[in-house]
PDB file of C-alpha atoms in Angstrom:
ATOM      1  CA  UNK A   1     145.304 118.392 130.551  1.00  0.00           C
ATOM      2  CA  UNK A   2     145.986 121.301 128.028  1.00  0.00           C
ATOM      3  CA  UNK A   3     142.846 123.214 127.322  1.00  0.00           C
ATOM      4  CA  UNK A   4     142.127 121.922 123.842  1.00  0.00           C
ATOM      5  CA  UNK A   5     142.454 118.103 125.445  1.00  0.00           C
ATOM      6  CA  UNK A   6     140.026 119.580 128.242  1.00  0.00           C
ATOM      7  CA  UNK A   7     137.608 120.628 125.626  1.00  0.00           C
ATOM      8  CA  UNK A   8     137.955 117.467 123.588  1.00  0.00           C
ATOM      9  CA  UNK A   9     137.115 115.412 126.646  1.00  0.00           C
ATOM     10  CA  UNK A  10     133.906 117.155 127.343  1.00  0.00           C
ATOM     11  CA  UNK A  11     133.144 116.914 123.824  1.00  0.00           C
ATOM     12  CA  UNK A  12     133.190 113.706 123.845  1.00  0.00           C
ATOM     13  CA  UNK A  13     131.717 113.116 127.241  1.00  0.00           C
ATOM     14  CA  UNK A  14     128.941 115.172 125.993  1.00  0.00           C
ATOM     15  CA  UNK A  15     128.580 112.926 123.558  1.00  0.00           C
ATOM     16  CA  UNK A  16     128.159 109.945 124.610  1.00  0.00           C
ATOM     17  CA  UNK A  17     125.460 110.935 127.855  1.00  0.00           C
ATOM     18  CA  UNK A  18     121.943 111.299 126.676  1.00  0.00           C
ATOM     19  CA  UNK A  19     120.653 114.118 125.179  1.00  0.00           C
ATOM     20  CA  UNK A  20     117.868 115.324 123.305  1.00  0.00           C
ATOM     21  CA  UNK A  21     119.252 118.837 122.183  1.00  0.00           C
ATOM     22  CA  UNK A  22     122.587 119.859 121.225  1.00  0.00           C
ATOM     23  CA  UNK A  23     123.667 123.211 121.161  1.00  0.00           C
ATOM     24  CA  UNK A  24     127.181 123.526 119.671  1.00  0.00           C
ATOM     25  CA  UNK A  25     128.709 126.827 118.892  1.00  0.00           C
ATOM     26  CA  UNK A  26     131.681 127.139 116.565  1.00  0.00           C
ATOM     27  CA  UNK A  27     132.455 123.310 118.091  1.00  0.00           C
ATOM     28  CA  UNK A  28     135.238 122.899 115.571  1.00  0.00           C
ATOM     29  CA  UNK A  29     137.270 126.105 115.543  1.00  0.00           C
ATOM     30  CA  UNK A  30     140.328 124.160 117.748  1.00  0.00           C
ATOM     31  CA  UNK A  31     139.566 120.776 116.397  1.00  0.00           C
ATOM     32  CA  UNK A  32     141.754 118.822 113.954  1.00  0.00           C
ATOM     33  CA  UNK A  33     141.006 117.164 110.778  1.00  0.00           C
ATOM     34  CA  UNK A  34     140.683 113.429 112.540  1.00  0.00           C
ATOM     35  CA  UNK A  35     138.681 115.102 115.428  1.00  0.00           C
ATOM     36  CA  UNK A  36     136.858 116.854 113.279  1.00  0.00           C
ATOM     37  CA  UNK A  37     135.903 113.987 111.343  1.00  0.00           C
ATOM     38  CA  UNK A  38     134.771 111.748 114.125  1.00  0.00           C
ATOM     39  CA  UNK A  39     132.710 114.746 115.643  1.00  0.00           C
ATOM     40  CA  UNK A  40     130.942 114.909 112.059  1.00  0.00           C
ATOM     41  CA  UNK A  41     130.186 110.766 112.070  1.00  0.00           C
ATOM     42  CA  UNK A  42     129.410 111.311 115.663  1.00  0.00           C
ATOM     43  CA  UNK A  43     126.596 114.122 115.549  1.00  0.00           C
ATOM     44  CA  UNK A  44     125.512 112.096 111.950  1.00  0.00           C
ATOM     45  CA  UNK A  45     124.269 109.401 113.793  1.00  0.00           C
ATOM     46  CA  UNK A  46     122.725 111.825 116.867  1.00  0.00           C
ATOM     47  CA  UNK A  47     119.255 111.090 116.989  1.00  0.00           C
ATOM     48  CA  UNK A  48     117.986 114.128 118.652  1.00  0.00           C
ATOM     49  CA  UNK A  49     117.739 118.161 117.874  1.00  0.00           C
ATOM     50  CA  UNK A  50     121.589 119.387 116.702  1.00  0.00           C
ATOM     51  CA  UNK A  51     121.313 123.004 117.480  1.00  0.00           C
ATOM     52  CA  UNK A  52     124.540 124.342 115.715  1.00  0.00           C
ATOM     53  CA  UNK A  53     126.005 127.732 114.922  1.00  0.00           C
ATOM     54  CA  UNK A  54     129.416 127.551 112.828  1.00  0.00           C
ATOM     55  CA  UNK A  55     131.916 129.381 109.784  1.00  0.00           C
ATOM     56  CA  UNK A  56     132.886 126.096 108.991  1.00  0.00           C
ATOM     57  CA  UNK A  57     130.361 125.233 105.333  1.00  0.00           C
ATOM     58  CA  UNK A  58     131.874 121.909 104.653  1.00  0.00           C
ATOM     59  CA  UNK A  59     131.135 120.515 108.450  1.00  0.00           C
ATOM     60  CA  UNK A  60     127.498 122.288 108.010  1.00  0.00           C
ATOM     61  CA  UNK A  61     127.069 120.612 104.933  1.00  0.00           C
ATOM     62  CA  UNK A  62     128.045 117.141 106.434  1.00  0.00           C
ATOM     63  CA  UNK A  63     126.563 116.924 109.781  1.00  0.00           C
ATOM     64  CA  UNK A  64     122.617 119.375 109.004  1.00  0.00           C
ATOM     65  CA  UNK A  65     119.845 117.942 106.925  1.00  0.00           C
ATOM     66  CA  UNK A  66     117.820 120.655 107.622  1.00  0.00           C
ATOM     67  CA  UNK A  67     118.725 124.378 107.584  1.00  0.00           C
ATOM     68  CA  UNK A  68     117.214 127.002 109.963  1.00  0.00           C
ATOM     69  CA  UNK A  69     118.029 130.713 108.706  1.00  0.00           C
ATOM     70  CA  UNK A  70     117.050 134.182 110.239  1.00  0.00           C
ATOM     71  CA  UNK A  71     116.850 136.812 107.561  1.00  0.00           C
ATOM     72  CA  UNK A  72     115.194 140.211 108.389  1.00  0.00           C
ATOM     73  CA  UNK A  73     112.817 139.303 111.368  1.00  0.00           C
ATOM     74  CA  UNK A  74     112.130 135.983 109.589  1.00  0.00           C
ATOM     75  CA  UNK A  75     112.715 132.319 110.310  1.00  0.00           C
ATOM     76  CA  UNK A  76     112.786 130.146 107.346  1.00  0.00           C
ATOM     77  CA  UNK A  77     113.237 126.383 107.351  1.00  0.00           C
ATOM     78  CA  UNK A  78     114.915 124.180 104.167  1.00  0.00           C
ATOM     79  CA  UNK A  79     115.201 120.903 104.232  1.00  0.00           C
ATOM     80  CA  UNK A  80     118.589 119.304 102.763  1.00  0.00           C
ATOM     81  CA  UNK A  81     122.253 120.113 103.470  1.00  0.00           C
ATOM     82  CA  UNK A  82     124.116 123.500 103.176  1.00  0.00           C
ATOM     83  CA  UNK A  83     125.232 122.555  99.768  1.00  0.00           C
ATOM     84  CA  UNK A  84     121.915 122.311  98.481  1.00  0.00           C
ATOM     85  CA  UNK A  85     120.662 125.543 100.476  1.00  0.00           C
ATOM     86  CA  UNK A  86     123.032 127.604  98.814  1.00  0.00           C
ATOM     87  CA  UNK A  87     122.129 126.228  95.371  1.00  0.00           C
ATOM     88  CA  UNK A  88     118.459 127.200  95.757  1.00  0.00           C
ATOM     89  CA  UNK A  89     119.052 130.632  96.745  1.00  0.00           C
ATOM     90  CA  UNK A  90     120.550 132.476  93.933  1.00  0.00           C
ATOM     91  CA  UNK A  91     120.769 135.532  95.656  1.00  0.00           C
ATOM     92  CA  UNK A  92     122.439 133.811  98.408  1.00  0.00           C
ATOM     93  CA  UNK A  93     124.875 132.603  95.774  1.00  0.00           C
ATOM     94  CA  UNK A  94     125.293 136.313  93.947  1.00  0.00           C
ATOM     95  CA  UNK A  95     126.269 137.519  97.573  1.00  0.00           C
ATOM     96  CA  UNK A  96     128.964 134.690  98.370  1.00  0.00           C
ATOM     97  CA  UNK A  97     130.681 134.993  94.464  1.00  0.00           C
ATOM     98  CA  UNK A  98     130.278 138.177  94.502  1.00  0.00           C
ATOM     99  CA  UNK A  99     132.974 138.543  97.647  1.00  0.00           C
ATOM    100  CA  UNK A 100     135.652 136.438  95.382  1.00  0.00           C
ATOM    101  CA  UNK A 101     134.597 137.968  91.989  1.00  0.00           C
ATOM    102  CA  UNK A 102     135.058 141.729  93.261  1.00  0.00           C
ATOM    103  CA  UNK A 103     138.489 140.778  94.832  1.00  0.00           C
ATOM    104  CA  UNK A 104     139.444 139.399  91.507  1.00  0.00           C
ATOM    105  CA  UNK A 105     139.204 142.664  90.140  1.00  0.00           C
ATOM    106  CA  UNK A 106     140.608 144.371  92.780  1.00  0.00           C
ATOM    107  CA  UNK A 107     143.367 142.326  92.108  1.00  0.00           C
ATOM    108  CA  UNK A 108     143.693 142.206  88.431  1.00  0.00           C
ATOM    109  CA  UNK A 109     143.591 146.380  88.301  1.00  0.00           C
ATOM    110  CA  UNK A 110     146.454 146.353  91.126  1.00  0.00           C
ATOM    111  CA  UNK A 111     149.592 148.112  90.604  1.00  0.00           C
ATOM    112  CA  UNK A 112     152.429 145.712  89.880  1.00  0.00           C
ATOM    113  CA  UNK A 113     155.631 145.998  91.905  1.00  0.00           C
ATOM    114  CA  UNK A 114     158.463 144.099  90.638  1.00  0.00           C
ATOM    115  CA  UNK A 115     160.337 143.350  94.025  1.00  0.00           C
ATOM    116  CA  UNK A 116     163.956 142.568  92.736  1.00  0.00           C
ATOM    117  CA  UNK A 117     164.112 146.289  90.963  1.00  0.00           C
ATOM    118  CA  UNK A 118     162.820 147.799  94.179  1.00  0.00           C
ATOM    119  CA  UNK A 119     166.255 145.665  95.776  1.00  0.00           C
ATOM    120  CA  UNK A 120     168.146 146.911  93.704  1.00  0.00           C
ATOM    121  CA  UNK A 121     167.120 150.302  94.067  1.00  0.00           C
ATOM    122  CA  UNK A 122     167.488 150.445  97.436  1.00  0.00           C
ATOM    123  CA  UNK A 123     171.286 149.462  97.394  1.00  0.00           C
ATOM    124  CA  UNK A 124     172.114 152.001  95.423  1.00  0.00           C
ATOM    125  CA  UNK A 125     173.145 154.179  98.422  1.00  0.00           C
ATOM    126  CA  UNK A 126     175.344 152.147 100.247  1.00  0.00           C
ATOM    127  CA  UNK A 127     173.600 148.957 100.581  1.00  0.00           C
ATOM    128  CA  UNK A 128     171.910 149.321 103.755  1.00  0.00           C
ATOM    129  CA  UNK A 129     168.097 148.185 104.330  1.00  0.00           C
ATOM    130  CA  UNK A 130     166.331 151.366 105.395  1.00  0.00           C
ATOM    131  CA  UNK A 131     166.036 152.226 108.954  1.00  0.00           C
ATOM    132  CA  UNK A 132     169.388 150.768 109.853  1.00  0.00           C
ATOM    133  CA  UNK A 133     172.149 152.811 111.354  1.00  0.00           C
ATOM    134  CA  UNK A 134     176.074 152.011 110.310  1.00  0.00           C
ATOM    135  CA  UNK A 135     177.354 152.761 114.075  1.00  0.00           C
ATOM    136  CA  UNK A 136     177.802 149.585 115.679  1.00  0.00           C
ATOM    137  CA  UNK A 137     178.563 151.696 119.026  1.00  0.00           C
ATOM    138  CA  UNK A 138     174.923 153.285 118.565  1.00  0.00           C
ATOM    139  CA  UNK A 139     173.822 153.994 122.023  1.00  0.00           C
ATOM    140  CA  UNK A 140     177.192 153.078 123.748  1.00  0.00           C
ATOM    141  CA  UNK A 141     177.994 156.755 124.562  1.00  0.00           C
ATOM    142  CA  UNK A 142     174.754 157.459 126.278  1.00  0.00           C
ATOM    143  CA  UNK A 143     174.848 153.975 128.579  1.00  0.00           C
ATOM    144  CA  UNK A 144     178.517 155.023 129.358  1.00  0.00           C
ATOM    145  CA  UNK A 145     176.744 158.715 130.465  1.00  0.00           C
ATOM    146  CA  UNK A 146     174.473 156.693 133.251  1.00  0.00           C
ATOM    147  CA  UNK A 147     177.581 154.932 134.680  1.00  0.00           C
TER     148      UNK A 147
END
């Protein structure tokens, strides 16, 4: 099996044996969008502890009804999905625009380079992309030397 069916399989082997606890670490950074989907309707109906740790906010939001966090020494519990976590934490929510809003800026105050004058620019002298040597026998004298 290739190592992404491998995991799959134990996935879902896991799955379907009895557990109480689940502790699933970044479970679907190899999955696709169908096994990603049944792994959400899967752990949805799960009727024990779902332990997870995962990048992935939509699949948070889908498959957690209540939200653990660790922030400075302390454990805090909310109850509701990642959506709604995020909407009662405005600071939270400052933080997370803030990453897009600063790159907006960073963007809008960027230096515009208009790539078809920098072409032509750089065929003035003799048409050749830079770095690129007009001998087509480059190196031929030297390999000739070794013989």
């Amino acid at each position: 099996l290739v190592l992404v069916s491998h995991d799959r399989l134990a996935l879902c082997a896991m799955l379907l044996s009895p557990h109480n606890v689940l502790f699933l670490d970044e479970v679907t950074n190899h999955l696709d969008i169908q096994a990603k989907q049944t792994l959400e309707d899967a752990l949805r109906h799960f009727d024990g502890t779902l332990v997870l740790v995962s990048h992935d906010r939509y699949f948070v939001s889908q498959v957690c009804n209540t939200i653990w966090t660790l922030d400075d020494g302390n454990l805090d519990r909310f109850d509701g999905d990642y959506a709604s976590y995020i909407d009662s934490k405005t600071d939270l929510q400052l933080k997370v625009t803030g990453r897009y809003v600063d790159g907006d800026r960073k963007i809008d105050h960027a230096t515009f380079i208009d790539l078809d004058e920098l072409n032509k620019e750089s065929n003035k002298f003799g048409g050749k992309a830079p770095g690129i040597s007009g001998r087509k026998n480059k190196g031929v004298k030297n390999a000739k030397r070794s013989n």
